[in-house]
PDB file of C-alpha atoms in Angstrom:
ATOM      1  CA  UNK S   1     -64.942  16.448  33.460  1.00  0.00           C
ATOM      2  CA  UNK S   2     -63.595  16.137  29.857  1.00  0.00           C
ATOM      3  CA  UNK S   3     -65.479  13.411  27.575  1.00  0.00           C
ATOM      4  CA  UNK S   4     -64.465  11.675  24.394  1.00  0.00           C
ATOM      5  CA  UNK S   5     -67.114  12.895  22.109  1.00  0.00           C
ATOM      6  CA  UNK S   6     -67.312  11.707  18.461  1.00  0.00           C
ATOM      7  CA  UNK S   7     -69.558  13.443  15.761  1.00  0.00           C
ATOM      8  CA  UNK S   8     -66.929  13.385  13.160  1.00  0.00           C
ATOM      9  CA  UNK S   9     -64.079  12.934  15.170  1.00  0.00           C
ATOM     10  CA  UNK S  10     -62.558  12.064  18.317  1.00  0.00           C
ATOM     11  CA  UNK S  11     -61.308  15.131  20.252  1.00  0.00           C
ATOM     12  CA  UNK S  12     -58.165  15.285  22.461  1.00  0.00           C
ATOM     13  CA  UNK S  13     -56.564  18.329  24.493  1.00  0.00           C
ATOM     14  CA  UNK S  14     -53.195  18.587  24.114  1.00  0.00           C
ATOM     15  CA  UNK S  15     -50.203  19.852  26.121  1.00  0.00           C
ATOM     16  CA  UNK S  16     -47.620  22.226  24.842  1.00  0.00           C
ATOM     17  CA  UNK S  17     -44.861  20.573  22.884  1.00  0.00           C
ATOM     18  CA  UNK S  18     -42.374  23.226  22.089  1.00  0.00           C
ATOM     19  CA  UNK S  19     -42.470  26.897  23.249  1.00  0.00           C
ATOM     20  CA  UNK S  20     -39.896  28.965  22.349  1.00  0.00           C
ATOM     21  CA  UNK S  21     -38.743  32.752  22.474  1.00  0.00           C
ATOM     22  CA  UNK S  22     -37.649  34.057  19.036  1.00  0.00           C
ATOM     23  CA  UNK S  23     -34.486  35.727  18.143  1.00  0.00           C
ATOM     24  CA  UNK S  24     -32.533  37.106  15.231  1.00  0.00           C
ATOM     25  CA  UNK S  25     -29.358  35.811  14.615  1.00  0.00           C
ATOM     26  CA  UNK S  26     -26.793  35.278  11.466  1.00  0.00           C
ATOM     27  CA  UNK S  27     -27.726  32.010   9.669  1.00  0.00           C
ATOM     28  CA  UNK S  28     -24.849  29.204   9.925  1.00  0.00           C
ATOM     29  CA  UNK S  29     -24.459  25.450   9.230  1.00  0.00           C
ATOM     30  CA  UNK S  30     -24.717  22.788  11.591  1.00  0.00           C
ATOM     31  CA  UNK S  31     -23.865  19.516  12.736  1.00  0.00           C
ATOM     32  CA  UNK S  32     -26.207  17.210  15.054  1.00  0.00           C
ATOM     33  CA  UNK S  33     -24.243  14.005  16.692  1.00  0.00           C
ATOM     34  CA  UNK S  34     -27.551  11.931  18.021  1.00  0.00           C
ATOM     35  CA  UNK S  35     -27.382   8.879  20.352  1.00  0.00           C
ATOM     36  CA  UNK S  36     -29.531   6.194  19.261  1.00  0.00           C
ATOM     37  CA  UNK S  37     -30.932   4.824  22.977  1.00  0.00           C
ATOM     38  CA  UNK S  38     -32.342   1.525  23.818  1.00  0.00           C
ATOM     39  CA  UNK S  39     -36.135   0.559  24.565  1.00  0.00           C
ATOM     40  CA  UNK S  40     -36.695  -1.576  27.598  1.00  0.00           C
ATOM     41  CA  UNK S  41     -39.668  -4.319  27.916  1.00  0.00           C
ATOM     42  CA  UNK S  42     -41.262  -5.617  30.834  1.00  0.00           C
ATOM     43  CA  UNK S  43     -40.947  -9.639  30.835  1.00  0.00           C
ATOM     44  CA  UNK S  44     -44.214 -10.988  32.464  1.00  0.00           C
ATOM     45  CA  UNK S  45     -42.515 -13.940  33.766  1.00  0.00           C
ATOM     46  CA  UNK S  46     -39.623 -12.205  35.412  1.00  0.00           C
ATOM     47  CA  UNK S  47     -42.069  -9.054  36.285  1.00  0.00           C
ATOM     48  CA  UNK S  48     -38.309  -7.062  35.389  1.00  0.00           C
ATOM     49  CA  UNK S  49     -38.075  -4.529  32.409  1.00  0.00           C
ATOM     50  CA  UNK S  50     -35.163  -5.898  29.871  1.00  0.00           C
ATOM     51  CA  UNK S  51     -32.838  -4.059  27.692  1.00  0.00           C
ATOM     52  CA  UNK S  52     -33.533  -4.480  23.580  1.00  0.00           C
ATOM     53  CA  UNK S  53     -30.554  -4.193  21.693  1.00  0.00           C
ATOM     54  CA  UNK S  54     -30.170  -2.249  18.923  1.00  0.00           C
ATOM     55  CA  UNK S  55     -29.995  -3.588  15.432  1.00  0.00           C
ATOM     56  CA  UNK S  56     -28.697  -2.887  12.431  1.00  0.00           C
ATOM     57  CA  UNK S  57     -32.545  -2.883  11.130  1.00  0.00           C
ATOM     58  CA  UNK S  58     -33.658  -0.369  13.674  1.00  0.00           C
ATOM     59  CA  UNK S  59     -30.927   1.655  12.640  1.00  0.00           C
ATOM     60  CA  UNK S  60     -31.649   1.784   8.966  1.00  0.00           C
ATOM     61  CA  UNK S  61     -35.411   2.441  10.487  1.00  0.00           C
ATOM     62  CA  UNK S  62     -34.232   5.544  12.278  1.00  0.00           C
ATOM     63  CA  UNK S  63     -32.196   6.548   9.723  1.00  0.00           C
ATOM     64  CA  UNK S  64     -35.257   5.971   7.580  1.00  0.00           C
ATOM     65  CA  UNK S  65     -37.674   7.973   9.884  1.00  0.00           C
ATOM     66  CA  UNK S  66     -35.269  10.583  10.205  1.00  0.00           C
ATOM     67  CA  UNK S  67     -34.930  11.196   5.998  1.00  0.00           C
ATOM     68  CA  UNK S  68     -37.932  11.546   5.948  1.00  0.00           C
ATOM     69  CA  UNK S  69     -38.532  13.957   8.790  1.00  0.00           C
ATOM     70  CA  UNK S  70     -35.382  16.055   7.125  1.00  0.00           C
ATOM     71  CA  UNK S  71     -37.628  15.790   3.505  1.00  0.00           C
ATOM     72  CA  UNK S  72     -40.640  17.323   5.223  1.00  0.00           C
ATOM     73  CA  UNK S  73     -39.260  20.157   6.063  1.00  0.00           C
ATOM     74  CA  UNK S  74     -37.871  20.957   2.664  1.00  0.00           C
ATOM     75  CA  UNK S  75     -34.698  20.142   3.752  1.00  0.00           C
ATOM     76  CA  UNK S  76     -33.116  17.853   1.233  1.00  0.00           C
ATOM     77  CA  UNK S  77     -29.129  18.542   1.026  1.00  0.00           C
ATOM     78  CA  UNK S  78     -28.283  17.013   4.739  1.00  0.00           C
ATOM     79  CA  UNK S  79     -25.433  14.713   5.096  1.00  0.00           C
ATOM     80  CA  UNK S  80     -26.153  11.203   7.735  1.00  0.00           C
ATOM     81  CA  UNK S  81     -23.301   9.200   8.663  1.00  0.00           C
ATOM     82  CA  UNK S  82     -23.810   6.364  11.275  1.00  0.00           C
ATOM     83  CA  UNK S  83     -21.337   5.164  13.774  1.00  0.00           C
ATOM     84  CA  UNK S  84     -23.056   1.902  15.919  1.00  0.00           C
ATOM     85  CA  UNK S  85     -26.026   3.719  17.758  1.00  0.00           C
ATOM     86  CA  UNK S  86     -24.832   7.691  16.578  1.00  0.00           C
ATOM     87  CA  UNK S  87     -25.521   9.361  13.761  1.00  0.00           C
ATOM     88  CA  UNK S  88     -23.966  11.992  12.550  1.00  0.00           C
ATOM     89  CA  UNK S  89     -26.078  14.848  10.592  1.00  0.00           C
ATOM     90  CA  UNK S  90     -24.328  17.620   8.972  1.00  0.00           C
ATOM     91  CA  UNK S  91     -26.461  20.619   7.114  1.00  0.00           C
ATOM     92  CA  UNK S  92     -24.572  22.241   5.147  1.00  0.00           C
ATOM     93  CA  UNK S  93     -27.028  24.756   4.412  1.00  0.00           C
ATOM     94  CA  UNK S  94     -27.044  28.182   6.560  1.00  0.00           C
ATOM     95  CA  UNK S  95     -29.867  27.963   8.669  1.00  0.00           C
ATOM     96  CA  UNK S  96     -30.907  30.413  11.972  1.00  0.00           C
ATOM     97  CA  UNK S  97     -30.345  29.664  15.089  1.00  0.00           C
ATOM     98  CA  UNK S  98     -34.229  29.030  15.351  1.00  0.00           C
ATOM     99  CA  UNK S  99     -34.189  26.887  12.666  1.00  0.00           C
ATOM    100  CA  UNK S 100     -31.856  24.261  14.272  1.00  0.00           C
ATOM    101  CA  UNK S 101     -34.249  24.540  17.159  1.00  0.00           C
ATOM    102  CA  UNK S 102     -36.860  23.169  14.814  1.00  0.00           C
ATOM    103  CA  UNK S 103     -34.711  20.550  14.003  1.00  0.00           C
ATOM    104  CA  UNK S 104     -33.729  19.570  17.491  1.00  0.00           C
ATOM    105  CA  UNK S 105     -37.476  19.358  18.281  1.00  0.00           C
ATOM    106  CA  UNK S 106     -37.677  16.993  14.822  1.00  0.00           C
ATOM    107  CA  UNK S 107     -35.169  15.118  16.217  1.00  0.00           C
ATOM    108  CA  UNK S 108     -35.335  14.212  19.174  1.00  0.00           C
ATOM    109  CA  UNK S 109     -39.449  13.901  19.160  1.00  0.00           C
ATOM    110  CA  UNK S 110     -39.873  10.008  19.371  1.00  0.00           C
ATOM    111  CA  UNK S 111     -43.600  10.904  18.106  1.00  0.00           C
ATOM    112  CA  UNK S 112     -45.039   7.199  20.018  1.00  0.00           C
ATOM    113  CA  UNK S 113     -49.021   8.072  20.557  1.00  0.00           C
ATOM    114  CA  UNK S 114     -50.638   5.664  21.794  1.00  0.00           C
ATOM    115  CA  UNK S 115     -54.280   4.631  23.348  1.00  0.00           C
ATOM    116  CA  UNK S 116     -54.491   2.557  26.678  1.00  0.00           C
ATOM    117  CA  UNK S 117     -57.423   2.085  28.798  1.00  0.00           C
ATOM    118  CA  UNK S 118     -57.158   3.736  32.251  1.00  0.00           C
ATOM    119  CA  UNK S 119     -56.668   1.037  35.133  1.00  0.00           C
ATOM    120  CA  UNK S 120     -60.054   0.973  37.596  1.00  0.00           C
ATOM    121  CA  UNK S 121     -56.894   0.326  40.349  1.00  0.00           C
ATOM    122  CA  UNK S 122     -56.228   3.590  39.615  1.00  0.00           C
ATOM    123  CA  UNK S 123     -55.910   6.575  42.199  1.00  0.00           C
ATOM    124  CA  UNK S 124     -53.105   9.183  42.485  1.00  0.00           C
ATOM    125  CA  UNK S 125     -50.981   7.989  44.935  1.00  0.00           C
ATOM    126  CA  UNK S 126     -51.073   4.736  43.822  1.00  0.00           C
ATOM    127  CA  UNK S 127     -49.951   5.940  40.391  1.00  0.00           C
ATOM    128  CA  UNK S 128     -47.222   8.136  42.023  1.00  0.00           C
ATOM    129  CA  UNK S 129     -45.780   5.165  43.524  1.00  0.00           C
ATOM    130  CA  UNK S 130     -46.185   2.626  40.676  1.00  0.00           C
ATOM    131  CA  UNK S 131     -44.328   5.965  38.426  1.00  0.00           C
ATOM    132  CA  UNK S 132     -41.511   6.065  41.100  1.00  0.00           C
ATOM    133  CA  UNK S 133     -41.043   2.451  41.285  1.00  0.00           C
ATOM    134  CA  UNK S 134     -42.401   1.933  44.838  1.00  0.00           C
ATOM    135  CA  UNK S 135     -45.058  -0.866  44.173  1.00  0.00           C
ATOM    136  CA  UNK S 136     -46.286  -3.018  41.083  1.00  0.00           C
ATOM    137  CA  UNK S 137     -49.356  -3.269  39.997  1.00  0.00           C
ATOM    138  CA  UNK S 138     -49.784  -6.315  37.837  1.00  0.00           C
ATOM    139  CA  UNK S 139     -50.786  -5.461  34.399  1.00  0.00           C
ATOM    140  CA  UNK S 140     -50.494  -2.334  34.806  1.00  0.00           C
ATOM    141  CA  UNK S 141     -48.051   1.013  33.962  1.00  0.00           C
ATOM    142  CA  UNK S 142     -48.088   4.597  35.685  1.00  0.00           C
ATOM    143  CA  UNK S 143     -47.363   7.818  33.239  1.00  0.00           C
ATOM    144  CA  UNK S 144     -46.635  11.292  34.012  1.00  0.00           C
ATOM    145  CA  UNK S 145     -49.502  13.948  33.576  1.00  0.00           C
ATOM    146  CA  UNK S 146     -48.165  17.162  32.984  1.00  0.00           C
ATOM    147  CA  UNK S 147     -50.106  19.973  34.535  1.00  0.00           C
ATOM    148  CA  UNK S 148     -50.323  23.509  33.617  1.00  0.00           C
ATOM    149  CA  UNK S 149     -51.825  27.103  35.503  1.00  0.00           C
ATOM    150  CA  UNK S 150     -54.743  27.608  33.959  1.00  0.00           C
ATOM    151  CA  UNK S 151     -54.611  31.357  34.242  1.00  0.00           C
ATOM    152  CA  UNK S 152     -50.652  31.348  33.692  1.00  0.00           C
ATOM    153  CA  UNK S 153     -50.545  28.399  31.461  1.00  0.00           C
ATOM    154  CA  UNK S 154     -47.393  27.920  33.434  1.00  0.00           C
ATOM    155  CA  UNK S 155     -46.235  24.480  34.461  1.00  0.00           C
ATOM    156  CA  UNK S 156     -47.195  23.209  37.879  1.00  0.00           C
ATOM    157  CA  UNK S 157     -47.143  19.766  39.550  1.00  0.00           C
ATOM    158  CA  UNK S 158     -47.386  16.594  37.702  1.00  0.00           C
ATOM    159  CA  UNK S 159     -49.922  14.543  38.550  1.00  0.00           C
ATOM    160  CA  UNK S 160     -49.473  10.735  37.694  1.00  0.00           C
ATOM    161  CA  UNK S 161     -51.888   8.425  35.800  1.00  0.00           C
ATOM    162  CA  UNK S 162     -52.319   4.304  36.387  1.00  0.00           C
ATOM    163  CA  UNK S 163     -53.278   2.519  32.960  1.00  0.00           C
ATOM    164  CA  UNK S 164     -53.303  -0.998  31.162  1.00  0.00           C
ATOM    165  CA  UNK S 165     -50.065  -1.956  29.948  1.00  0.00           C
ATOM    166  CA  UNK S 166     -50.985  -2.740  27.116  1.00  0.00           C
ATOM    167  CA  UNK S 167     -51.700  -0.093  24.430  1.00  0.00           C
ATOM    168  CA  UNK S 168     -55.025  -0.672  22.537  1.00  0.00           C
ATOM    169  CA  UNK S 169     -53.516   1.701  19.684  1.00  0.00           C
ATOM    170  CA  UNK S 170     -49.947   2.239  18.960  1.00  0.00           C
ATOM    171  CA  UNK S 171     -47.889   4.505  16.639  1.00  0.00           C
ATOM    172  CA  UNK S 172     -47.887   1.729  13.426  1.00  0.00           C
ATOM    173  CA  UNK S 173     -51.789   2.049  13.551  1.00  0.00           C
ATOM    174  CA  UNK S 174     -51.955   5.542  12.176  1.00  0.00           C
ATOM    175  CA  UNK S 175     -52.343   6.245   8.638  1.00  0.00           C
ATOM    176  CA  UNK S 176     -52.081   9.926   8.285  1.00  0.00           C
ATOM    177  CA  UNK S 177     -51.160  12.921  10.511  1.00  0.00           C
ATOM    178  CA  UNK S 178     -52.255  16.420   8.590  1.00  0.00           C
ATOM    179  CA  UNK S 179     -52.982  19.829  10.583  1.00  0.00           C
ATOM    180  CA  UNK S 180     -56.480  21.441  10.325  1.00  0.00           C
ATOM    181  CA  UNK S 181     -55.722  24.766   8.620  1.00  0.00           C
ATOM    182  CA  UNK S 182     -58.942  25.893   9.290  1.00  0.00           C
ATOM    183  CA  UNK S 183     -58.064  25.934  13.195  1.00  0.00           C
ATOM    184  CA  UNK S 184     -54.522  26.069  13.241  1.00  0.00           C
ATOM    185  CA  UNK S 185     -54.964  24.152  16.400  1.00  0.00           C
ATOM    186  CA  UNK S 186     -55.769  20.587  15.906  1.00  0.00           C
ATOM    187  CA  UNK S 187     -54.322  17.408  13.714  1.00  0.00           C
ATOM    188  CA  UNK S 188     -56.538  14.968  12.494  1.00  0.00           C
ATOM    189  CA  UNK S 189     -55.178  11.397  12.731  1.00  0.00           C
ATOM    190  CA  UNK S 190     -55.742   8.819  10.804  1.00  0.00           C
ATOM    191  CA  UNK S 191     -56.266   5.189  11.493  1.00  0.00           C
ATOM    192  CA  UNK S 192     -54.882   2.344   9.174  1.00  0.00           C
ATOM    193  CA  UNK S 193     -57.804  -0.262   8.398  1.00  0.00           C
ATOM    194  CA  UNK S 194     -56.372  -2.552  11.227  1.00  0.00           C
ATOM    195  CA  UNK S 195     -56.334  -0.132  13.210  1.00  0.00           C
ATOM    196  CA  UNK S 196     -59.944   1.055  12.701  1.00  0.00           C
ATOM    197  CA  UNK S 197     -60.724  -2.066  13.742  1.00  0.00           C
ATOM    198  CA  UNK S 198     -58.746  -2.190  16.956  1.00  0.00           C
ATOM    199  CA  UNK S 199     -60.198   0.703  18.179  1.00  0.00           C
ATOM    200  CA  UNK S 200     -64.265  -0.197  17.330  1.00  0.00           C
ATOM    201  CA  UNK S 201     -62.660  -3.574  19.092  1.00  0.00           C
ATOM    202  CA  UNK S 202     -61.414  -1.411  21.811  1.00  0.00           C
ATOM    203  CA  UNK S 203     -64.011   1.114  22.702  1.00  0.00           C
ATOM    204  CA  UNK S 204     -66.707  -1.604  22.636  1.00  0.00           C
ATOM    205  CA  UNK S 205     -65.011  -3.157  25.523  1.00  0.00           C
ATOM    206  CA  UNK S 206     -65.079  -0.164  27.120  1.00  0.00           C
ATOM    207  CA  UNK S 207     -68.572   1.218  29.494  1.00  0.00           C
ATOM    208  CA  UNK S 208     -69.620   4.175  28.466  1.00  0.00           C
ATOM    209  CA  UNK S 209     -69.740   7.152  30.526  1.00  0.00           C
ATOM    210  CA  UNK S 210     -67.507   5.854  33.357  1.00  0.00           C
ATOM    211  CA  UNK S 211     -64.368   3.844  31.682  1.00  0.00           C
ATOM    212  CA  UNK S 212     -61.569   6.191  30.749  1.00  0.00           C
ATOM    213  CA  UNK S 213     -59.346   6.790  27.705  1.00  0.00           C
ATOM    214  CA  UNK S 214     -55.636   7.368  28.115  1.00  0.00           C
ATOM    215  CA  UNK S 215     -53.645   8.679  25.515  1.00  0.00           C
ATOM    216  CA  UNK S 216     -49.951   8.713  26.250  1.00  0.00           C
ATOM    217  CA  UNK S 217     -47.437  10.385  23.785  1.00  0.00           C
ATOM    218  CA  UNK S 218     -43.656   9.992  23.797  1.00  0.00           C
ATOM    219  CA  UNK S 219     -44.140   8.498  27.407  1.00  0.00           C
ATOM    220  CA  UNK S 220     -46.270  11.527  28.782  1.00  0.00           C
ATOM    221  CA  UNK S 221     -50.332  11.607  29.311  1.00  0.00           C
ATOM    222  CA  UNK S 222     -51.824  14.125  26.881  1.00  0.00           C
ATOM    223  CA  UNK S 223     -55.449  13.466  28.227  1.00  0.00           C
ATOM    224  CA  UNK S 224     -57.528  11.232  30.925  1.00  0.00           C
ATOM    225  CA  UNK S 225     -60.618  11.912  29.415  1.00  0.00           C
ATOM    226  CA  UNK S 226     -64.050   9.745  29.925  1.00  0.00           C
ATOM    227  CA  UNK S 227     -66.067   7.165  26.852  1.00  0.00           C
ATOM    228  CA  UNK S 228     -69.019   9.275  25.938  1.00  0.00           C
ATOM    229  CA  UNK S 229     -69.564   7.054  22.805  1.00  0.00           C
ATOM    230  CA  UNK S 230     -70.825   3.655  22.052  1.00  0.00           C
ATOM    231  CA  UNK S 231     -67.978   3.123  19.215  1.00  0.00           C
ATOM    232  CA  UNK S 232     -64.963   5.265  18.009  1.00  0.00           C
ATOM    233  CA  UNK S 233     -63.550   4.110  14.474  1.00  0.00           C
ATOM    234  CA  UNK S 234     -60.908   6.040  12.094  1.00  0.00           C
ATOM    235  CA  UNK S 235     -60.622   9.275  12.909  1.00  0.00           C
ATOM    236  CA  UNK S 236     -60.034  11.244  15.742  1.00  0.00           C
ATOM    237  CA  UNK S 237     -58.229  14.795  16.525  1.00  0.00           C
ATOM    238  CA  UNK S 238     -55.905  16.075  18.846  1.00  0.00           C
ATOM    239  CA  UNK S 239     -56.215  19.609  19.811  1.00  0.00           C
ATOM    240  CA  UNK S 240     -55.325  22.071  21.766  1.00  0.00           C
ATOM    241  CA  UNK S 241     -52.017  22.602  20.093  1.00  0.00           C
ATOM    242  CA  UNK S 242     -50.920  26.936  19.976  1.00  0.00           C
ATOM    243  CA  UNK S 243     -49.904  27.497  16.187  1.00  0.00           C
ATOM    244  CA  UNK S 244     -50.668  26.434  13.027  1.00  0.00           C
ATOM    245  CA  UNK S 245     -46.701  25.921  13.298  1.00  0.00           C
ATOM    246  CA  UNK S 246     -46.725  23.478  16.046  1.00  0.00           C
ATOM    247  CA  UNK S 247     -49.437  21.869  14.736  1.00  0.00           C
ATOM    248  CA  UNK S 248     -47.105  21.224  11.039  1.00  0.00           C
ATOM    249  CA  UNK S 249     -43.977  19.928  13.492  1.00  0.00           C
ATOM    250  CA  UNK S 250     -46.498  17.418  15.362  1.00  0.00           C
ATOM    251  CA  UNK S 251     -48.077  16.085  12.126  1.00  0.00           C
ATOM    252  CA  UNK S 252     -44.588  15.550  10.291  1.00  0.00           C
ATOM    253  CA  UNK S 253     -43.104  13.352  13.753  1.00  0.00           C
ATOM    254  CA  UNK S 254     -46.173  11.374  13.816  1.00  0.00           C
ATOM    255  CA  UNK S 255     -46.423  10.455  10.136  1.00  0.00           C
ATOM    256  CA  UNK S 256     -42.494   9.379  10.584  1.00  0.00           C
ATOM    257  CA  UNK S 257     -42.712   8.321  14.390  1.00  0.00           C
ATOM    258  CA  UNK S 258     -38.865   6.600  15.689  1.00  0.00           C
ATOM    259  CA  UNK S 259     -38.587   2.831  17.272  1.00  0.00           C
ATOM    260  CA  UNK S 260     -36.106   3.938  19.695  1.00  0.00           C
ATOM    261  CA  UNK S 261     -35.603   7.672  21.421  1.00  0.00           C
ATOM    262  CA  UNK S 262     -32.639  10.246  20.530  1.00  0.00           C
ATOM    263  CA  UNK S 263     -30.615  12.053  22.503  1.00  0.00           C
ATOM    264  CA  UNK S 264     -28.475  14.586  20.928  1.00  0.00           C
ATOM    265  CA  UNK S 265     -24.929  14.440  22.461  1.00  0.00           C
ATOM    266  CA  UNK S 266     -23.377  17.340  20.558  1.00  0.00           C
ATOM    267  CA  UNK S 267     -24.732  20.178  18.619  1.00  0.00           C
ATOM    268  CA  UNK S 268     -22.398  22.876  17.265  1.00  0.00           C
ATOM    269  CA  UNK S 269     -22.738  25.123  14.054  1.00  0.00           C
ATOM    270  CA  UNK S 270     -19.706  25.231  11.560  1.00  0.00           C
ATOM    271  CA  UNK S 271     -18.385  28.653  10.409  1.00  0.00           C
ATOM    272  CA  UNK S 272     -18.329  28.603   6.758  1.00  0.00           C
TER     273      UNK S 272
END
């Protein structure tokens, strides 16, 4: 059974974000049209997710996030234009083919981690259900659980986990996001002071040994993993992640993590 353990740090296994075969091909320029979508909510008193529009703010927030993204990875020379809920980025840079991978990945990566206590309603079918939208559980919300082949490390069945709604920690309660380059493996997160103090408030309402720990990221669990502490505080690290590479692309989305997911609509390079 895997256990939240803390000596330093808080410990998480992570899936595989981005796995991709190389290849050489000529460098060119690109341009990225992305689709700006909207979030839904769930209204208590209707017990019905609603659609939240998209404002001008949360543009200039993803437009934001995504500079800064773009600035991280030493790219500094793209050109954003924003049409309602698309934007338009143009690098006018030659970059390989692989490289515009990257930046699909950089993209599109909502990087939204957060922390929710597993429901005790919880079982597998249950979740499966609640996930397909078969029965409600009040106060609760079922999540994906990717699954790999231990021996292949090839993906199998999901598996589905039921949680509290509510998140404990969200994506504006870390601090920092660096990689360990000692490991090339893990990144150690950072909390901000409030949210230190959500998750001491958190884990003390939590029984040790037998409550679980959820962490969810971009609406997927990473890990289901069991309290084997009195207290966590303001640090904790995911690993698990394959490169020292990977582990650089997860720390830049969550230090610059998007209010509302991106789909890219069109993606073509430009001949120069």
């Amino acid at each position: 059974m895997k256990r939240f353990a803390i000596l330093a740090a808080l410990t998480l296994s992570a899936f595989s974000l981005h796995a991709e075969e190389k290849k050489e091909e000529k460098p060119s320029s690109y341009i990225f049209v992305l689709e700006v979508l909207v979030n839904k909510v769930f209204n208590k008193e209707t017990k019905q997710e609603e659609v939240v529009p998209i404002t001008p703010l949360k543009m200039d927030d993803t437009v934001n996030s995504l500079k800064k993204r773009l600035k991280d990875n030493g790219t500094f020379d793209a050109s954003i234009t924003v049409k309602g809920n698309r934007i338009e980025i143009q690098i006018p840079k030659p970059i390989s083919p692989d490289e515009a991978k990257h930046l699909k990945a950089l993209f599109t990566t909502s990087a939204i981690l957060t922390l929710h206590k597993r429901d005790p309603r919880h079982n597998p079918v249950l979740a499966e259900k609640v996930f397909k939208g078969e029965e409600i559980v009040p106060g609760a919300r079922a999540y994906e659980y990717p699954q790999t082949d231990p021996k292949t490390g090839k993906a199998i069945e999901s598996s589905y986990v039921l949680v509290k709604r509510r998140a404990a920690i969200s994506a504006k309660d870390i601090k920092h996001a660096n990689p360990n380059y000692a490991t090339g493996t893990e990144v150690q997160i950072t909390l901000t002071d409030d949210g230190t103090k959500k998750m001491e408030t958190f884990t003390k309402s939590l029984k040790q040994g037998e409550d679980h720990i959820v962490c969810i990221f971009d609406g997927k669990v990473m890990i289901d993993a069991v309290l084997n502490a009195e207290k966590l505080s303001k640090i904790f690290v995911i690993s698990g992640l394959d490169s020292l590479e990977e582990c650089e692309q997860f720390s830049r989305a969550l230090r610059n993590s998007l209010p509302n997911k991106i789909d890219i609509i069109e993606f073509k390079s430009v001949t120069q």
